[in-house]
Amino acid sequence: MSQTRVEKKIATKASGYGVTYMLPVTSLIINTEVIKEVHKAGPYYRYAEKYLGVKDAVTEDAVLYKPGKVTLENKGIPDTNNSYTVEFKTGTVAPYVYLTEDGMLCSINTDYTPPPAPPDHKPATEVQDAPAGNATAVFTEELLMAGSLARQAEVAAKQIYHIRESKMDILTGDADNLPPDGEAMKIVIKQLEDQEKALTALFTGTRTTETFYYDVNIVPQDDLENEVLFRFSQKQGLLDADDLGGAPVYMNLTAIEKAPELTPKEVEKKAKMKGIVYNVPGKAAVEIKTERDVLFKGEVQIVQFGTYEILAPVMFEDRKKPVKVLFYPETGALRQIIQ
C-alpha cells in the first residue's frame, strides 16, 4: 500500500468559505501470505541414508502450496453518499483543512502528517538447499566413468567425505599446503563448502521456497458467518471463492459495538444540525479460518456499525485561539481537539 497523500484546502471567499469532504466506509483488506515449495529429487536419493545417514531426502519432484501469515488492514474508502462541506464564517482565522487525495477529512486548522506506509509485500525467494545442478562442476573422472547409478552414488559419497576431511585439515592446520593467509583460507573453505553442498544435493535433493502475497477486499454491511473469502489448494495455491478446486477459507465477523439504529425523528433532527460531521465507528470481532486452523483473530473498527456526530461551528469562531482538530481519515473518526 502506498502512503496516503494529502492536500491542503483553504476556505476562501471564492469558495464561500467552505471545503467539501467525504466520510469513509470501512473496506477490510485481507492480505494472505502463500508459500510455494518446489521439491527436486536428487539422482542418488535412494542411497542418501546408506551413505550419508540422511532420512528425509526428497524422493520425488513436487510443487506444494501452503497458507502463511494472514493480516487485516482497515482501509477507508470514500462514501459518495456522505459528502459534506466544512463551512467557516469570515471571522475565522486562516481557515484551512487537509484532505486525502480522494477527499476524506484529515485535519482542520492544523497540519497533517500521514502515518508511515506499511512495508510493501514483495515476493521473497529463499533457497534452502543448493541446486543439484551445481554438482556437475565438481564431477571427477572417476564419477563420470562410473557405470551404474549405485556405483556413481558410492563415488560421490567418497568425494563428499574427502572434501570434509580436506576442510578439517585446513582448519586444524594439518594440510600439506595451507592457504598463505586468513583471506585465502576463507576463499578455499567457501569453495569446499560449495562443492560439498552441491554433491550432497545429489542425494538429498533441493527444496526452494517462494513467498507470494494476495489481497482480498470486503466491505461489510452486517455480521458475516462462514463467508468464503477464497479457496486454497495444496497443488494450485490461492483460488477464487467460487473455484471448487480448493478448500474454503472463511471469515466470521460479529459486531461487538454497534450503534442503535436512528429513528426517523432522530435522523431528521441530525439532518438539521450544522457543523463538522464525523464518524463514531462501531467495532467487530473478526476470525479468518479453514476447516481446521484459525489463520487470524482480532478486532477491527467498522464505520458501517457506528453512527455520526457533529462539531458545532461556534468552535471555530475564536480569532485569538482557533480550534485545531485531527481526524482518522481511514474511519472518519475524531482523533484530537486542540484548543
Coordinates of C-alpha atoms in Angstrom, one line a residue:
M1 CA 0.0 0.0 0.0
S2 CA 1.4 3.4 -0.9
Q3 CA 1.5 6.2 1.7
T4 CA -1.7 8.4 2.0
R5 CA -1.3 11.6 0.0
V6 CA -3.0 14.7 1.5
E7 CA -3.8 18.1 0.1
K8 CA -4.3 21.4 1.9
K9 CA -7.5 23.2 1.1
I10 CA -8.1 26.8 2.1
A11 CA -11.6 28.2 2.7
T12 CA -11.7 31.4 0.7
K13 CA -14.3 33.9 -0.2
A14 CA -14.4 32.4 -3.7
S15 CA -15.4 29.0 -2.3
G16 CA -18.0 30.5 0.1
Y17 CA -15.6 29.8 3.0
G18 CA -16.3 26.1 2.6
V19 CA -14.4 23.0 1.7
T20 CA -16.2 19.8 0.7
Y21 CA -15.2 16.4 2.0
M22 CA -16.5 12.8 2.2
L23 CA -16.7 10.4 5.1
P24 CA -15.4 6.9 4.5
V25 CA -16.9 3.5 4.8
T26 CA -14.8 0.6 6.0
S27 CA -13.2 -1.7 3.5
L28 CA -11.3 -4.6 5.0
I29 CA -8.2 -5.8 3.1
I30 CA -7.3 -9.4 3.9
N31 CA -3.6 -10.0 3.0
T32 CA -2.6 -13.6 2.7
E33 CA 0.9 -15.0 2.5
V34 CA 1.2 -18.0 0.2
I35 CA 4.3 -20.2 0.5
K36 CA 5.3 -22.2 -2.6
E37 CA 7.6 -25.1 -2.1
V38 CA 9.4 -26.6 -5.0
H39 CA 11.0 -30.1 -4.3
K40 CA 13.5 -31.6 -6.6
A41 CA 14.8 -35.1 -6.0
G42 CA 18.5 -35.8 -6.5
P43 CA 19.5 -38.7 -8.7
Y44 CA 21.0 -40.6 -5.8
Y45 CA 18.1 -40.2 -3.3
R46 CA 17.8 -44.0 -2.8
Y47 CA 21.3 -44.0 -1.3
A48 CA 21.0 -40.9 0.9
E49 CA 20.5 -42.9 4.1
K50 CA 23.0 -45.6 3.3
Y51 CA 26.0 -43.3 2.5
L52 CA 25.1 -40.1 4.3
G53 CA 22.7 -41.1 7.0
V54 CA 20.0 -38.7 5.7
K55 CA 16.5 -40.0 6.3
D56 CA 14.4 -37.1 5.0
A57 CA 15.8 -36.8 1.4
V58 CA 13.4 -35.6 -1.3
T59 CA 12.2 -38.7 -3.1
E60 CA 10.1 -37.1 -5.9
D61 CA 9.7 -33.8 -7.7
A62 CA 6.7 -31.8 -6.4
V63 CA 5.3 -28.3 -6.1
L64 CA 3.3 -27.7 -2.9
Y65 CA 1.5 -24.6 -1.6
K66 CA 0.5 -23.7 2.0
P67 CA -1.0 -20.6 3.6
G68 CA 1.2 -18.4 5.7
K69 CA 0.5 -15.3 7.8
V70 CA -2.8 -13.6 7.3
T71 CA -3.1 -9.9 8.2
L72 CA -6.1 -7.5 8.2
E73 CA -6.0 -3.8 7.2
N74 CA -8.8 -1.3 7.9
K75 CA -8.9 0.8 4.7
G76 CA -11.4 3.6 4.4
I77 CA -12.9 4.3 1.0
P78 CA -14.9 7.5 0.2
D79 CA -18.7 7.2 0.6
T80 CA -20.1 9.3 -2.1
N81 CA -23.5 9.3 -0.3
N82 CA -21.9 11.1 2.7
S83 CA -20.5 14.3 1.3
Y84 CA -20.3 17.4 3.4
T85 CA -18.9 20.9 3.3
V86 CA -16.8 22.4 6.1
E87 CA -18.2 25.9 6.4
F88 CA -16.4 28.8 8.1
K89 CA -17.5 32.2 9.0
T90 CA -15.5 35.1 7.6
G91 CA -14.2 35.9 11.1
T92 CA -12.3 32.6 11.4
V93 CA -8.5 33.0 11.4
A94 CA -6.9 31.4 8.3
P95 CA -9.4 28.5 7.9
Y96 CA -8.0 25.5 6.1
V97 CA -8.3 21.7 6.1
Y98 CA -6.3 18.8 5.0
L99 CA -8.0 16.1 2.9
T100 CA -6.7 12.9 1.4
E101 CA -6.4 12.9 -2.4
D102 CA -9.7 11.2 -2.6
G103 CA -11.4 13.7 -0.4
M104 CA -11.5 12.3 3.1
L105 CA -11.1 14.7 6.1
C106 CA -7.7 14.6 7.9
S107 CA -7.5 17.9 9.9
I108 CA -8.9 21.4 10.4
N109 CA -6.7 24.4 11.1
T110 CA -3.6 22.2 11.6
D111 CA -1.0 20.4 9.5
Y112 CA -1.5 16.7 9.0
T113 CA 1.3 14.2 8.5
P114 CA 0.2 10.8 7.1
P115 CA 1.5 7.8 9.1
P116 CA 4.3 5.8 7.5
A117 CA 3.3 3.5 4.7
P118 CA 3.3 -0.2 5.7
P119 CA 6.1 -2.2 4.1
D120 CA 5.4 -3.5 0.6
H121 CA 4.6 -7.2 0.2
K122 CA 7.3 -8.1 -2.2
P123 CA 7.7 -11.7 -3.4
A124 CA 10.6 -13.3 -1.5
T125 CA 12.6 -16.3 -2.5
E126 CA 14.5 -18.5 -0.1
V127 CA 16.8 -21.2 -1.4
Q128 CA 17.0 -23.8 1.4
D129 CA 19.4 -26.2 -0.4
A130 CA 22.0 -25.6 -3.1
P131 CA 20.8 -26.5 -6.6
A132 CA 21.8 -30.0 -7.6
G133 CA 22.9 -28.8 -11.0
N134 CA 26.0 -27.1 -9.4
A135 CA 27.4 -30.5 -8.7
T136 CA 28.4 -31.1 -12.3
A137 CA 31.3 -28.6 -11.8
V138 CA 32.9 -31.0 -9.3
F139 CA 32.3 -34.3 -11.1
T140 CA 35.6 -36.2 -11.1
E141 CA 36.7 -38.5 -13.9
E142 CA 36.0 -41.5 -11.6
L143 CA 32.4 -40.3 -11.0
L144 CA 31.8 -39.7 -14.7
M145 CA 33.2 -43.1 -15.6
A146 CA 31.2 -45.0 -13.0
G147 CA 28.8 -47.3 -14.8
S148 CA 25.7 -47.9 -12.6
L149 CA 23.8 -45.4 -10.5
A150 CA 24.8 -47.3 -7.4
R151 CA 28.5 -47.0 -8.3
Q152 CA 28.1 -43.3 -9.0
A153 CA 26.5 -42.7 -5.6
E154 CA 29.3 -44.6 -3.9
V155 CA 31.9 -42.5 -5.7
A156 CA 30.0 -39.2 -5.0
A157 CA 29.8 -40.1 -1.3
K158 CA 33.5 -40.7 -1.1
Q159 CA 34.1 -37.3 -2.7
I160 CA 31.9 -35.7 0.0
Y161 CA 33.9 -37.3 2.8
H162 CA 37.2 -36.4 1.1
I163 CA 36.1 -32.7 0.9
R164 CA 35.1 -32.8 4.6
E165 CA 38.5 -34.2 5.5
S166 CA 40.3 -31.6 3.4
K167 CA 38.3 -28.8 5.1
M168 CA 39.1 -30.2 8.6
D169 CA 42.8 -30.5 7.8
I170 CA 42.9 -26.8 6.7
L171 CA 41.0 -25.7 9.8
T172 CA 43.3 -27.7 12.1
G173 CA 46.5 -26.8 10.2
D174 CA 47.2 -30.4 9.3
A175 CA 47.0 -29.8 5.5
D176 CA 50.2 -30.1 3.5
N177 CA 49.6 -26.9 1.6
L178 CA 47.9 -24.4 3.8
P179 CA 46.5 -21.1 2.3
P180 CA 49.0 -18.3 2.7
D181 CA 46.7 -16.0 4.8
G182 CA 43.3 -15.7 6.5
E183 CA 41.5 -14.3 3.5
A184 CA 42.8 -17.0 1.2
M185 CA 41.7 -19.6 3.8
K186 CA 38.2 -18.2 3.8
I187 CA 38.0 -18.5 0.0
V188 CA 39.3 -22.1 0.0
I189 CA 36.9 -23.1 2.8
K190 CA 34.0 -21.4 0.9
Q191 CA 34.8 -23.3 -2.3
L192 CA 35.0 -26.6 -0.4
E193 CA 31.6 -26.0 1.3
D194 CA 30.0 -25.1 -2.1
Q195 CA 31.4 -28.4 -3.5
E196 CA 30.1 -30.4 -0.6
K197 CA 26.6 -28.8 -0.8
A198 CA 26.4 -29.4 -4.5
L199 CA 27.4 -33.1 -4.2
T200 CA 25.2 -33.6 -1.1
A201 CA 22.2 -32.3 -3.1
L202 CA 22.6 -35.2 -5.5
F203 CA 21.5 -37.4 -2.5
T204 CA 19.2 -35.1 -0.5
G205 CA 17.6 -33.2 -3.4
T206 CA 16.7 -29.5 -3.2
R207 CA 13.9 -27.5 -1.5
T208 CA 13.2 -24.0 -2.8
T209 CA 10.7 -21.7 -1.1
E210 CA 9.0 -18.7 -2.7
T211 CA 6.6 -16.4 -0.8
F212 CA 3.7 -14.5 -2.6
Y213 CA 1.1 -12.1 -1.2
Y214 CA -2.6 -11.7 -2.2
D215 CA -5.2 -9.2 -1.2
V216 CA -8.9 -9.8 -0.8
N217 CA -11.2 -6.8 -0.2
I218 CA -14.6 -6.9 1.5
V219 CA -17.0 -4.1 2.6
P220 CA -19.1 -5.5 5.4
Q221 CA -22.6 -4.2 5.8
D222 CA -23.7 -6.6 8.6
D223 CA -22.4 -9.6 10.5
L224 CA -20.8 -12.4 8.4
E225 CA -20.9 -16.1 9.2
N226 CA -18.7 -18.5 7.3
E227 CA -18.3 -16.1 4.4
V228 CA -16.0 -17.7 1.9
L229 CA -13.1 -15.3 1.2
F230 CA -11.2 -17.5 -1.2
R231 CA -10.2 -21.2 -1.5
F232 CA -6.8 -22.9 -1.1
S233 CA -5.3 -25.8 -2.9
Q234 CA -2.1 -27.6 -1.9
K235 CA -1.4 -28.1 -5.6
Q236 CA -2.6 -24.8 -7.1
G237 CA -2.4 -22.3 -4.3
L238 CA -4.9 -19.5 -3.7
L239 CA -8.1 -19.8 -5.8
D240 CA -11.2 -17.7 -6.2
A241 CA -14.1 -18.2 -3.8
D242 CA -16.2 -19.9 -6.4
D243 CA -13.4 -22.3 -7.6
L244 CA -14.3 -25.7 -6.1
G245 CA -10.8 -26.9 -6.7
G246 CA -9.7 -25.8 -3.2
A247 CA -10.8 -25.9 0.4
P248 CA -12.6 -22.8 1.6
V249 CA -11.1 -20.1 3.8
Y250 CA -13.9 -18.5 5.9
M251 CA -14.4 -15.1 7.6
N252 CA -16.6 -14.7 10.6
L253 CA -17.4 -11.0 11.5
T254 CA -19.5 -10.3 14.6
A255 CA -20.4 -6.8 15.8
I256 CA -19.4 -6.2 19.4
E257 CA -20.1 -2.5 19.5
K258 CA -23.0 -1.4 17.3
A259 CA -24.9 1.9 17.4
P260 CA -28.6 1.6 17.7
E261 CA -30.5 2.4 14.5
L262 CA -31.7 6.0 14.5
T263 CA -35.4 6.7 14.5
P264 CA -36.8 8.8 11.6
K265 CA -37.2 11.7 14.1
E266 CA -33.6 11.4 15.2
V267 CA -32.4 11.3 11.6
E268 CA -34.5 14.4 10.8
K269 CA -33.1 16.2 13.9
K270 CA -29.5 15.5 13.0
A271 CA -30.0 16.5 9.3
K272 CA -30.9 20.0 10.5
M273 CA -27.8 20.4 12.7
K274 CA -24.9 22.4 11.2
G275 CA -21.2 21.8 11.7
I276 CA -18.4 19.3 11.1
V277 CA -19.9 15.8 10.6
Y278 CA -17.6 12.9 11.7
N279 CA -18.0 9.2 12.2
V280 CA -18.2 7.3 15.5
P281 CA -17.3 3.8 14.3
G282 CA -18.5 0.5 15.8
K283 CA -16.4 -2.5 16.4
A284 CA -16.4 -6.1 15.3
A285 CA -14.6 -9.3 16.2
V286 CA -13.0 -11.0 13.1
E287 CA -12.0 -14.6 12.7
I288 CA -10.5 -16.0 9.5
K289 CA -10.1 -19.8 9.4
T290 CA -10.0 -23.0 7.5
E291 CA -11.9 -26.1 8.5
R292 CA -9.0 -27.0 10.8
D293 CA -7.0 -23.9 11.6
V294 CA -7.6 -20.3 12.7
L295 CA -5.5 -18.0 10.5
F296 CA -6.4 -14.7 12.1
K297 CA -8.3 -13.5 15.1
G298 CA -8.8 -9.9 16.2
E299 CA -11.0 -6.8 16.5
V300 CA -11.5 -4.0 14.0
Q301 CA -13.4 -0.7 13.8
I302 CA -16.3 -0.8 11.3
V303 CA -17.8 2.6 10.2
Q304 CA -20.9 0.8 9.0
F305 CA -21.7 -0.4 12.5
G306 CA -21.4 3.1 14.1
T307 CA -23.1 6.5 13.9
Y308 CA -22.0 10.1 13.4
E309 CA -21.7 13.2 15.4
I310 CA -21.3 16.9 14.7
L311 CA -18.8 19.6 15.9
A312 CA -20.6 22.9 16.3
P313 CA -19.4 25.8 14.0
V314 CA -19.0 28.0 17.1
M315 CA -15.9 26.1 18.0
F316 CA -14.0 27.7 15.1
E317 CA -15.0 31.3 15.6
D318 CA -12.5 32.3 18.2
R319 CA -10.0 34.6 16.4
K320 CA -7.4 34.5 19.2
K321 CA -7.4 30.8 19.8
P322 CA -8.6 29.0 16.7
V323 CA -9.5 25.4 17.5
K324 CA -7.5 22.7 15.7
V325 CA -9.0 19.3 15.0
L326 CA -7.4 16.0 13.9
F327 CA -9.3 13.0 12.4
Y328 CA -8.5 9.4 11.5
P329 CA -9.1 9.6 7.7
E330 CA -9.5 5.8 7.3
T331 CA -12.5 5.8 9.6
G332 CA -13.6 9.5 9.7
A333 CA -13.4 9.4 13.5
L334 CA -12.4 12.3 15.7
R335 CA -8.8 11.9 16.9
Q336 CA -7.9 15.1 18.8
I337 CA -9.2 18.6 19.5
I338 CA -6.5 21.2 20.3
Q339 CA -7.7 24.4 21.9

